[in-house]
Coordinates of C-alpha atoms in Angstrom, one line a residue:
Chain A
X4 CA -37.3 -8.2 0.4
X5 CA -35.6 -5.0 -0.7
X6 CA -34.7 -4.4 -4.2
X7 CA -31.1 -3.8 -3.1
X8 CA -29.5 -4.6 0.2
X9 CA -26.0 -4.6 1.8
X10 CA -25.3 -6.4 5.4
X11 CA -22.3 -6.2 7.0
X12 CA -20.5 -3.4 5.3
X13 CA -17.4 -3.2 6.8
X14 CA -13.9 -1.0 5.6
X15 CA -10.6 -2.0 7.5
X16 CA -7.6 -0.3 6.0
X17 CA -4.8 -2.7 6.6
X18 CA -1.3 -1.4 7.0
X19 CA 0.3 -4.5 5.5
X20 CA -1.0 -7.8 5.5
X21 CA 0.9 -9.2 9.0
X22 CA -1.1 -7.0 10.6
X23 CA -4.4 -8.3 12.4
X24 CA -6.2 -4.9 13.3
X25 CA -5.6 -2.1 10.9
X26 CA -8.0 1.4 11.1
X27 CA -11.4 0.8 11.0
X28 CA -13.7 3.1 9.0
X29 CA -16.7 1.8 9.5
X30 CA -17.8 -1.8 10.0
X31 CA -21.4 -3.8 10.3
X32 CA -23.6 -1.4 8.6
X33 CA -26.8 -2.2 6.7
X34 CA -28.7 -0.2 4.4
X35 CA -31.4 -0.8 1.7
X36 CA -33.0 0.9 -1.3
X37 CA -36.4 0.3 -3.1
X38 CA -36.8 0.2 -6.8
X39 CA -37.3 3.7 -7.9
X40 CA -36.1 5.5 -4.5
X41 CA -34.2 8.5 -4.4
X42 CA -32.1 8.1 -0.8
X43 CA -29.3 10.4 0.4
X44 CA -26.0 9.9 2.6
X45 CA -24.8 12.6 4.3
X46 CA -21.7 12.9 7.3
X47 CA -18.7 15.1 7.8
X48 CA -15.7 14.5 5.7
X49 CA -13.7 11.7 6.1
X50 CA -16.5 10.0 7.4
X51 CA -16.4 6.9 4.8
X52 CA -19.2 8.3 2.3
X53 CA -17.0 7.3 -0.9
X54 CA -15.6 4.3 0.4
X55 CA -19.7 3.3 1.6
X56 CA -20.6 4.2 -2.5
X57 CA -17.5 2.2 -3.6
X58 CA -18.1 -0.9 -1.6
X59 CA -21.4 -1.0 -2.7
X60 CA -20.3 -1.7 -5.9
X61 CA -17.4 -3.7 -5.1
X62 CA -14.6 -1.5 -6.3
X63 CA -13.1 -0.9 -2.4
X64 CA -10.5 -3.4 -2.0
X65 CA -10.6 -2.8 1.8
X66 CA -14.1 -3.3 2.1
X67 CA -16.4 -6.1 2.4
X68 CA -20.5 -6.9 2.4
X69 CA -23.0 -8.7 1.5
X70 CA -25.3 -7.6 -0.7
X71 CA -28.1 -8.5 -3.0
X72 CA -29.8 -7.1 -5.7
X73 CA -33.4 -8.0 -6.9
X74 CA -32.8 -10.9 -4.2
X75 CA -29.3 -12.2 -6.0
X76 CA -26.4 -12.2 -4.3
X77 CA -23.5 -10.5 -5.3
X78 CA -20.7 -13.4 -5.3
X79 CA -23.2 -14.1 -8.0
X80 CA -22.6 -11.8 -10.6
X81 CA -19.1 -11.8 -12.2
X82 CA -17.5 -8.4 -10.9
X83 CA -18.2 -6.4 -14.2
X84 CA -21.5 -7.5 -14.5
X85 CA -22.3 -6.1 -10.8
X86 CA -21.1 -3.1 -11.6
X87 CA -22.8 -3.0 -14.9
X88 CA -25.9 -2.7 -12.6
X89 CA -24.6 -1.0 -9.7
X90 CA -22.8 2.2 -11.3
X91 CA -20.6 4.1 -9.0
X92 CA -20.4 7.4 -10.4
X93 CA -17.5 9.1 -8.3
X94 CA -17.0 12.8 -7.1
X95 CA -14.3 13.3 -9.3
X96 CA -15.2 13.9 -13.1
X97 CA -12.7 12.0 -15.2
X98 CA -13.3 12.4 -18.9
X99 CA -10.3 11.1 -21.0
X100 CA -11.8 10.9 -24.5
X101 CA -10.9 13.7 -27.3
X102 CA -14.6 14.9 -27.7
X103 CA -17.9 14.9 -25.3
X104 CA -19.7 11.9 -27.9
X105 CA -16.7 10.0 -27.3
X106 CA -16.9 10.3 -23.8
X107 CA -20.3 9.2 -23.2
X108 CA -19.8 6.2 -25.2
X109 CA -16.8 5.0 -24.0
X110 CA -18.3 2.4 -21.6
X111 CA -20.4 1.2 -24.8
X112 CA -17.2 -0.2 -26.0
X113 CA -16.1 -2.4 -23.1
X114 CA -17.4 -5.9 -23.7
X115 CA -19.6 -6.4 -20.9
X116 CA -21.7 -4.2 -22.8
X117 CA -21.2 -5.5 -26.5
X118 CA -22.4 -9.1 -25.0
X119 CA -25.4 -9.1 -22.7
X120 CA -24.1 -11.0 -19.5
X121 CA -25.5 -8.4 -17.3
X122 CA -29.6 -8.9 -15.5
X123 CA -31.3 -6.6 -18.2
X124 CA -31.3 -6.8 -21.8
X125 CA -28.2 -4.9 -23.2
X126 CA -28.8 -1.5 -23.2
X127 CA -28.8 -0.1 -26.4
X128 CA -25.5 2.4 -27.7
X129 CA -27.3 6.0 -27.5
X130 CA -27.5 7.6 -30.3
X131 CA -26.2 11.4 -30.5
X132 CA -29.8 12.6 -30.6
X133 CA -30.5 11.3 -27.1
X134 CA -26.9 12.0 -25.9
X135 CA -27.5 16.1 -26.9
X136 CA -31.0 16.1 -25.1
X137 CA -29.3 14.8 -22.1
X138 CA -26.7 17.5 -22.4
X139 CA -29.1 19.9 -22.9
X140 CA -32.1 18.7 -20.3
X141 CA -28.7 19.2 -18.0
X142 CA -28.2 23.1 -18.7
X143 CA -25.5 21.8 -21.0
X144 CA -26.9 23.5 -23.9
X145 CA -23.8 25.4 -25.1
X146 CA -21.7 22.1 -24.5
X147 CA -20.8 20.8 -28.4
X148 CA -20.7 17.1 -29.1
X149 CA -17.5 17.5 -30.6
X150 CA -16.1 19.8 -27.5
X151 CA -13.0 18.3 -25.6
X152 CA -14.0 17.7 -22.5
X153 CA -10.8 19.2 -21.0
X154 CA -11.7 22.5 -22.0
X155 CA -14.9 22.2 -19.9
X156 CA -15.4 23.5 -16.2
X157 CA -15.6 20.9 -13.0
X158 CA -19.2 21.6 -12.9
X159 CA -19.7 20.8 -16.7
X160 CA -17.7 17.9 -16.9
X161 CA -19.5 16.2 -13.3
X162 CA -22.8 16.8 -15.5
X163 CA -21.4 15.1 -18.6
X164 CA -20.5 11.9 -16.0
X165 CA -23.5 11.7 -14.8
X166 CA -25.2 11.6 -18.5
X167 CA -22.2 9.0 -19.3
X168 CA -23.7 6.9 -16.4
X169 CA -27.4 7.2 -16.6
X170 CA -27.3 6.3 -20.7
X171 CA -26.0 3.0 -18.7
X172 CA -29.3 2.6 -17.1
X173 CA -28.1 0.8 -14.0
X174 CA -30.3 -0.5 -11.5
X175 CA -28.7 0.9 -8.9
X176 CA -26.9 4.7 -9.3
X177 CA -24.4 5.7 -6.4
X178 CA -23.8 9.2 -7.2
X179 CA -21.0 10.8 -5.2
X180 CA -21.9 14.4 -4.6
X181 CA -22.2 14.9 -8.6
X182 CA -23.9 18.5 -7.8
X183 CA -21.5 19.7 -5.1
X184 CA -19.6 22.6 -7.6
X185 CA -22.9 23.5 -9.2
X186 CA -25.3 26.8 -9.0
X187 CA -28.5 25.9 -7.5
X188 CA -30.1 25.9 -10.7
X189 CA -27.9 23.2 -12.4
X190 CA -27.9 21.5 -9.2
X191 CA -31.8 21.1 -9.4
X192 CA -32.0 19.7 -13.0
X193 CA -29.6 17.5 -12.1
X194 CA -31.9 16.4 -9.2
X195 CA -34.7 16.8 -11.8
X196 CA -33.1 14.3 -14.1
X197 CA -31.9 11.7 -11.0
X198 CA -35.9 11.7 -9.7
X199 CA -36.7 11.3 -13.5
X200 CA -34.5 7.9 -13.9
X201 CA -36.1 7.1 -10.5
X202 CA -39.2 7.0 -11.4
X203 CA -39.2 6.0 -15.0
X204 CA -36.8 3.7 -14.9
X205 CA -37.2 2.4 -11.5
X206 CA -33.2 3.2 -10.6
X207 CA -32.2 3.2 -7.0
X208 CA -30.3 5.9 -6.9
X209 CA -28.1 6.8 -3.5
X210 CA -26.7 10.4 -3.3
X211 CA -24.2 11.4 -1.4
X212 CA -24.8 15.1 -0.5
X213 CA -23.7 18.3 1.4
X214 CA -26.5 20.6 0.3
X215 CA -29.7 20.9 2.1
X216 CA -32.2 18.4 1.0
X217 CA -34.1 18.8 -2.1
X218 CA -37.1 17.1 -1.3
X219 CA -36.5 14.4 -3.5
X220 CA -34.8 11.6 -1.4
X221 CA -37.4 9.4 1.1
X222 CA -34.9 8.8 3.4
X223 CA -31.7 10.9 4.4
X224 CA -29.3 8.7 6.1
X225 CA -26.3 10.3 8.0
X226 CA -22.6 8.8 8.7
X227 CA -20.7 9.5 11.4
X228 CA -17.6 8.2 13.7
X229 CA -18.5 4.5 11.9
X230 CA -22.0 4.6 12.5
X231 CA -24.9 4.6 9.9
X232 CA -28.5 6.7 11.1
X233 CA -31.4 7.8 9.7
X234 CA -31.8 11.5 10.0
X235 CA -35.1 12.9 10.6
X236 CA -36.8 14.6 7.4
X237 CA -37.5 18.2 7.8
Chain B
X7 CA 53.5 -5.0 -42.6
X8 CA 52.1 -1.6 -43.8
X9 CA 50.7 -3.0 -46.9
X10 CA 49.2 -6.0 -45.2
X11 CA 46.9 -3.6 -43.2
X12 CA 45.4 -2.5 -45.8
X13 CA 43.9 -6.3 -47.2
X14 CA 40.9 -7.1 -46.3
X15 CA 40.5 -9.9 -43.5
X16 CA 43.5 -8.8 -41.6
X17 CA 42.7 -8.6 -38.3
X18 CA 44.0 -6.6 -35.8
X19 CA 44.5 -7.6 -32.1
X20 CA 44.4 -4.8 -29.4
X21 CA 46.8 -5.6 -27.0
X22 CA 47.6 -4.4 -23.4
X23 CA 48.8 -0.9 -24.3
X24 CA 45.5 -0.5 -26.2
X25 CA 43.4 -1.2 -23.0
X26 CA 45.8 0.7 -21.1
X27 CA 44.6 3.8 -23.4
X28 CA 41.2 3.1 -23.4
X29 CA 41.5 3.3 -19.8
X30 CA 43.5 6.7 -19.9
X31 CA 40.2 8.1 -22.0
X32 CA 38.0 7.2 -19.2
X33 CA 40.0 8.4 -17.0
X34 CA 40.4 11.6 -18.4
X35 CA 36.3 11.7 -18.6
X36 CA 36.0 10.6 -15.0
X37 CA 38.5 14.1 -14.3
X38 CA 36.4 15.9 -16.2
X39 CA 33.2 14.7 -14.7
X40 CA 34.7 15.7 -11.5
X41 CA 35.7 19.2 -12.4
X42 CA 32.4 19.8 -13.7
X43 CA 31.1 18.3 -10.2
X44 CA 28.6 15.7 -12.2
X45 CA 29.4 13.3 -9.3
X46 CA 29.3 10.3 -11.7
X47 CA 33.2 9.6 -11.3
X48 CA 33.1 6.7 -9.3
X49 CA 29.8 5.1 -10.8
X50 CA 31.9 5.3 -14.7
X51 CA 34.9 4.2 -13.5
X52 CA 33.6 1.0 -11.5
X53 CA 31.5 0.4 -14.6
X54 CA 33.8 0.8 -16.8
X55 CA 36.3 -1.9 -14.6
X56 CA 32.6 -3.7 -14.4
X57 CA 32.4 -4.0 -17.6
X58 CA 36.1 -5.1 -18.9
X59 CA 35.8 -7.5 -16.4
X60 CA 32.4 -9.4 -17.2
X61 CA 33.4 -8.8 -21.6
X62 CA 36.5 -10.7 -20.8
X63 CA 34.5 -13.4 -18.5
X64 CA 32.4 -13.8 -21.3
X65 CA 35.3 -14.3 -24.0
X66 CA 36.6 -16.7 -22.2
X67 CA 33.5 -18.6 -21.1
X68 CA 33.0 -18.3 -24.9
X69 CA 35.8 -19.8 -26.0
X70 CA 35.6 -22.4 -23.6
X71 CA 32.6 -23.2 -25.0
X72 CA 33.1 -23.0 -28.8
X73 CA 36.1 -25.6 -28.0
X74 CA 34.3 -27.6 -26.0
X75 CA 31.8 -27.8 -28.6
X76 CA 29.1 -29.9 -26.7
X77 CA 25.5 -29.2 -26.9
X78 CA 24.6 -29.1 -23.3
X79 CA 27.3 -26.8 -22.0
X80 CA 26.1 -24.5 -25.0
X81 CA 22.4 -25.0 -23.5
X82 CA 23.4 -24.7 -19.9
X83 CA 24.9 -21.5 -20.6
X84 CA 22.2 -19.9 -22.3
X85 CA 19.7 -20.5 -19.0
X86 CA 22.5 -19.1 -16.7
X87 CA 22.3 -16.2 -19.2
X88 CA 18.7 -15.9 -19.4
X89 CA 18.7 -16.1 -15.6
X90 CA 21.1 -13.4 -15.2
X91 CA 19.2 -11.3 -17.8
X92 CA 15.9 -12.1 -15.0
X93 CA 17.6 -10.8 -12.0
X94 CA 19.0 -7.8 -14.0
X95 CA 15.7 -6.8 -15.5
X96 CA 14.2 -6.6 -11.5
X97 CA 16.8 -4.6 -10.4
X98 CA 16.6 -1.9 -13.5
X99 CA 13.1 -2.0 -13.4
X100 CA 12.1 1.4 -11.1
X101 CA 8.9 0.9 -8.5
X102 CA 7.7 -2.3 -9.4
X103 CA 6.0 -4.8 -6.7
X104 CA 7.7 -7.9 -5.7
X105 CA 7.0 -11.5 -6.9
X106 CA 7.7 -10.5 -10.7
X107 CA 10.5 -13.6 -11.4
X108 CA 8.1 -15.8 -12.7
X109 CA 6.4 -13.3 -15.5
X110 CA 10.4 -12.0 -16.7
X111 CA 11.4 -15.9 -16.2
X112 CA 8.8 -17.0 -18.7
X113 CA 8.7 -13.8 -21.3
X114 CA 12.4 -14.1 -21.5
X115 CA 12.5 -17.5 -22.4
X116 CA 9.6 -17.8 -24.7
X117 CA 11.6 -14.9 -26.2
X118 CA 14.7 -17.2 -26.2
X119 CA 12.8 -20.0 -27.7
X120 CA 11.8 -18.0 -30.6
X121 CA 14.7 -15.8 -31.5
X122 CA 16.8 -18.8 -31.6
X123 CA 14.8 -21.2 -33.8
X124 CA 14.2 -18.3 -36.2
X125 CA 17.2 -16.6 -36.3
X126 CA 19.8 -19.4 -35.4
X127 CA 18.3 -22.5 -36.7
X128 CA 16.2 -21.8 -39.4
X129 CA 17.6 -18.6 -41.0
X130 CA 21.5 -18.7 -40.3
X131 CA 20.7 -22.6 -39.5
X132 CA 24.6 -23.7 -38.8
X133 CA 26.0 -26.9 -38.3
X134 CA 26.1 -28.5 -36.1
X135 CA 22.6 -26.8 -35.0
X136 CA 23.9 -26.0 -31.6
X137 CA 26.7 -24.4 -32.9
X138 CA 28.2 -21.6 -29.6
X139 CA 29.6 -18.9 -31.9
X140 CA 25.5 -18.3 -33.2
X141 CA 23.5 -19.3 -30.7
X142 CA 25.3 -17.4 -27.9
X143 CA 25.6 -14.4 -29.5
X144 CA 22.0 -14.4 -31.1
X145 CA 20.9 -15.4 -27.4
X146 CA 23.0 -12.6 -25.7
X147 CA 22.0 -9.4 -28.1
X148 CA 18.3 -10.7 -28.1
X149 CA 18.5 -10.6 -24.0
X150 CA 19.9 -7.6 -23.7
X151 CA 17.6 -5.4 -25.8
X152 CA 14.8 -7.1 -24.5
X153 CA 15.9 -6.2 -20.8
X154 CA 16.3 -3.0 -21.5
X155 CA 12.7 -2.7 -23.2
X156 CA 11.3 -5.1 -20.5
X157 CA 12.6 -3.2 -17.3
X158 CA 11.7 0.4 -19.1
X159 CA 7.7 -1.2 -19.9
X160 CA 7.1 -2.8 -16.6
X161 CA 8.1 0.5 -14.4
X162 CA 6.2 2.8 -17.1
X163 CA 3.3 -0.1 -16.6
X164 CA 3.0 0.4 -12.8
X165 CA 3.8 4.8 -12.4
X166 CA 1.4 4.8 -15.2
X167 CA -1.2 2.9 -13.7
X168 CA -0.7 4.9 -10.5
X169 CA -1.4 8.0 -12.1
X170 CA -4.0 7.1 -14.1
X171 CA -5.5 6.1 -10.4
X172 CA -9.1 7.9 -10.9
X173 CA -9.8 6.9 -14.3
X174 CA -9.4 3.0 -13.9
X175 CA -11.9 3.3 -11.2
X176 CA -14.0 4.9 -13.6
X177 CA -13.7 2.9 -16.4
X178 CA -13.9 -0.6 -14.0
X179 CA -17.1 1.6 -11.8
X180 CA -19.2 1.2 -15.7
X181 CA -18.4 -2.6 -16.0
X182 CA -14.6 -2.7 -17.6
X183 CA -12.6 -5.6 -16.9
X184 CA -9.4 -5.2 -15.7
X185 CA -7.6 -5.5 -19.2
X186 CA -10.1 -2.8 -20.7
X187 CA -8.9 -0.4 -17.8
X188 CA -5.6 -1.2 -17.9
X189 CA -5.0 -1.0 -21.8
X190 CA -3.9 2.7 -21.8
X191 CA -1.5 2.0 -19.7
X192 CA -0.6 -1.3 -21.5
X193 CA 0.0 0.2 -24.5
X194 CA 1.4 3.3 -23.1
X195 CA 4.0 1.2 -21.5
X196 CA 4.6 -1.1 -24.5
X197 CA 5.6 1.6 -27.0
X198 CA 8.2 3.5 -24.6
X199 CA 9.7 0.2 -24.3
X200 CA 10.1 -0.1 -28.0
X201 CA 11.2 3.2 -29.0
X202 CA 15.0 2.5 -28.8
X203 CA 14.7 -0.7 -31.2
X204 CA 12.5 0.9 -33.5
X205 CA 14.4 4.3 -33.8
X206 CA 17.5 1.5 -33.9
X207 CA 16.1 0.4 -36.7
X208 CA 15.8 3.2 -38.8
X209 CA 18.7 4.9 -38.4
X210 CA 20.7 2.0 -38.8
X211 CA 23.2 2.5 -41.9
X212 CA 22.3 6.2 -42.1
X213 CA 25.0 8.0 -39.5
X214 CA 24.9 4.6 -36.8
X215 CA 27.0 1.2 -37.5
X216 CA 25.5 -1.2 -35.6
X217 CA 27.9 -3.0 -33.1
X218 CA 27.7 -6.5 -34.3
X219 CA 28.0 -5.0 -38.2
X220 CA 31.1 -2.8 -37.0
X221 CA 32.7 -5.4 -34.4
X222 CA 32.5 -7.7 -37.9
X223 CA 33.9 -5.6 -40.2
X224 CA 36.6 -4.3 -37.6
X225 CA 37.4 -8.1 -37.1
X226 CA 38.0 -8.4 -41.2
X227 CA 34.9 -9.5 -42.0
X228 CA 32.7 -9.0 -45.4
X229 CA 30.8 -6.0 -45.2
X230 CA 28.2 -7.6 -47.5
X231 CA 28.1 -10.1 -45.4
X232 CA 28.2 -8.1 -42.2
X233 CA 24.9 -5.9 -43.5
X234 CA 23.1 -8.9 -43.9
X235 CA 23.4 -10.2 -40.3
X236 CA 22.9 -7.5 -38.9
X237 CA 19.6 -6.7 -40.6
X238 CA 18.3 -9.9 -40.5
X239 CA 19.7 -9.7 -36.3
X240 CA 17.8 -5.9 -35.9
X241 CA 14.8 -7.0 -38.0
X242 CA 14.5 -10.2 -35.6
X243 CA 15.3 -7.9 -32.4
X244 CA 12.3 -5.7 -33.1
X245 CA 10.4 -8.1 -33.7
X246 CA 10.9 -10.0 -30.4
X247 CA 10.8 -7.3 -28.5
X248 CA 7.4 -6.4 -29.0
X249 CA 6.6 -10.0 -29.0
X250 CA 8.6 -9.8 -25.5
X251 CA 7.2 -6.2 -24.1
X252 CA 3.6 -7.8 -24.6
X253 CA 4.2 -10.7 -23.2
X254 CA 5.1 -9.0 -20.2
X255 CA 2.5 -6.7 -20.4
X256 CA -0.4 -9.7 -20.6
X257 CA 1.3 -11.2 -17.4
X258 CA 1.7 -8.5 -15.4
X259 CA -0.9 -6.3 -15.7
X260 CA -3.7 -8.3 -13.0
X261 CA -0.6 -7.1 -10.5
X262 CA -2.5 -4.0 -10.2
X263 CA -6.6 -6.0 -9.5
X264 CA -7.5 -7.9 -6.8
X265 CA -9.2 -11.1 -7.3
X266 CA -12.7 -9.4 -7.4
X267 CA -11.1 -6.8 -10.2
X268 CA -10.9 -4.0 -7.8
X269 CA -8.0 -1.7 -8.6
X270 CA -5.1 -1.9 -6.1
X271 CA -2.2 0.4 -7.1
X272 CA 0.8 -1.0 -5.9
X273 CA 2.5 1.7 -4.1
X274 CA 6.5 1.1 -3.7

């Protein structure tokens, strides 16, 4: 049994709600990731990659799927709680607090995490200590706690989401190509850190990519016209 | 006659020559408008005929009603006005979805509910309780700020939530419930709606008259006494319509969730 699965992933974008057959982006797919596995989605644009990441954690109101984690079903879990586990952590950086601290913690303040309903033990408020080694294990070094996040690039701010979500410690991270504006050596400690959660925290952690594999994922899986296949490793 | 214009409490009727000139002032604005190529001629003049029209209606329905003096006509015409006041927030409401009766049904007669047992029965409390010349004027200024701030909140509530697309799904992709994504915009959408009352508030007395103070005192009453309905009317108006513009808020906001709390923006 896999530690998380999804069967019949389907995405139908209905025009209106008369209508029986709307476009179909992809439909019937299965995938499945191990505790602790780094695995990677790749496909052209426009090819359903977000919409796979955003079913998987039930925020795509178009799709639908079964899916399990640690062997639970999903109608299981209250929505929040699911997503407490499964963190979708999209392409787009959106940070709407005044300062960097603020930002990180912001998801600290939303109930689902102030009472435990979620599998693990609540995870614990970070404190700024942790939240600057982050930063600065992320080539964010020169990034203040008390910087607006406005003022910071695309490539900053997509690092300081990904911190945001891995203080979370989800079970499962869906990260949606968080290293695609980045220099190859930002991009590799943010690979560095992703393998770290991996393997010391046992997160699943599914990337959607562009960039030539890394070495870190087991698996590279590739969509395309609808279809879900596993692409040979170099 | 001169010196009888001066007392206090005479009142002075306007009469068909004064409408008549009322109507030559708009018509001299709706000449203007046109000159100045505003293109808003037509829209003031058949709002202007709108309005004469429906003020009279309601004088008369009034009157008709104060004579009559029987509770259930009083009661039957406040639910045809708080239905009225239902269909008219909807249509001055910009890009909401459909299906919104029930939420403005309910908020604006909770809001009824409450204005008039404070204001009407316990604070003016007249006699006999149902008494037309309070209750339906209580009932009508509470309705119509409260459309107003309704209609402004729930189209701020829905553009807002649009635009704000990316970060719900951020805030419900770490584990927010739909109210904790939504309350920006909530509160956003709450505070444009009050900003009229409140600023009504405050500048009320300084350079502004309030109508009902000024209709009062035009119609030879106390000024004393005038001031003290109208703050006790203003004070009760703010107050109902933040009571009102959260209500709303609270009911409407799951518009924009699906069932499994996954954000749908309603498009229009």
């Amino acid at each position: 049994m896999s530690y998380f699965s999804a069967h019949a992933l389907s995405c139908v974008f209905k025009q209106d709600s008369s209508q029986q057959n709307g476009k179909t982006l992809f439909s019937n797919l299965s995938l499945h990731l191990e505790r602790g596995e780094i695995v990677d989605l790749t496909g052209p644009s426009g090819s359903g990659k977000s919409h796979v990441l955003m079913a998987l954690a039930l925020l795509d109101p178009h799709a639908s799927a079964k899916l399990t984690l640690e062997g639970r079903d999903s109608s299981s879990f209250t929505p929040e709680s699911w997503r407490r586990n499964v963190v979708y952590l999209p392409q787009r950086p959106v940070l709407t607090s005044d300062t960097v601290l603020d930002a990180v913690l912001l998801p600290f303040g939303f109930s689902i995490n102030r009472n435990a309903k979620g599998l693990r033990p609540q995870t614990a408020k970070p404190v700024a200590k942790q939240i600057r080694n982050g930063l600065d294990e992320l080539g964010l070094d020169d990034v203040e706690l008390v910087r607006n996040p406005a003022m910071l690039s695309v490539g900053q701010q997509a690092r300081v989401c990904l911190l945001r979500s891995l203080m979370l410690q989800p079970k499962v991270l869906l990260s949606d190509e968080v290293d695609a504006g980045l220099d190859p050596d930002s991009s590799d400690k943010v690979g560095a850190m992703l393998q770290n959660a991996a393997t010391h925290m046992g997160m699943a952690v599914l990337r959607v990519r562009h960039r030539n594999s890394d070495g870190r994922a087991s698996r590279i899986l590739s969509l395309a016209h609808g279809r879900l296949s596993r692409q040979e490793m170099e | 006659m001169i010196i009888a214009s001066h007392t206090a409490g005479a009142v002075y009727d306007i009469n068909i020559f004064g409408l008549s000139v009322t109507f030559l002032l708009v018509a001299l604005a709706a000449i203007l408008t046109v000159v100045m190529r505003l293109g808003m001629a037509k829209s003031m003049i058949w709002s202007t005929l709108r309005s004469l029209l429906q003020l009279l209606a309601m004088g008369y329905i009034i009157k008709y009603v104060i004579e009559a003096n029987n509770p259930w006509i009083v009661l039957a015409l406040m639910v045809f006005m708080v239905i009225a006041a239902v269909q008219i927030t909807l249509t001055r409401a910009d890009g909401i979805p459909r299906g919104l009766v029930m939420p403005v049904l309910l908020t604006l007669m909770v809001s009824v509910l409450i204005v008039d047992s404070v204001v009407s029965e316990l604070i003016i409390a007249p006699s006999p309780w149902y008494a037309p010349q309070i209750l339906i004027p209580v009932t009508g200024m509470m309705l119509g700020n409260l459309v107003a701030a309704i209609a402004v909140a729930m189209s701020r509530f829905f553009s807002d939530m649009k635009a704000r697309e990316y970060e719900v799904e951020v805030y419900l992709s770490m584990g927010a419930t739909p109210f904790e994504a939504a309350k920006p915009s909530i509160i956003a959408s709450a505070k444009l709606g009050l900003i009229p009352t409140i600023a009504q508030l405050a500048s009320s007395g300084i350079v502004l008259i309030p109508g009902m103070m000024a209709g009062q005192i035009m119609a030879g009453g106390d000024p004393l006494e005038a001031a003290k309905y109208q703050f006790v009317v203003l004070a009760a108006l703010s107050s109902i319509t933040i009571i009102g513009d959260t209500l709303i808020m609270i009911l409407i906001y799951r518009r924009c969730f699906t069932e499994l709390d996954q954000f749908e923006p309603h498009t229009v």
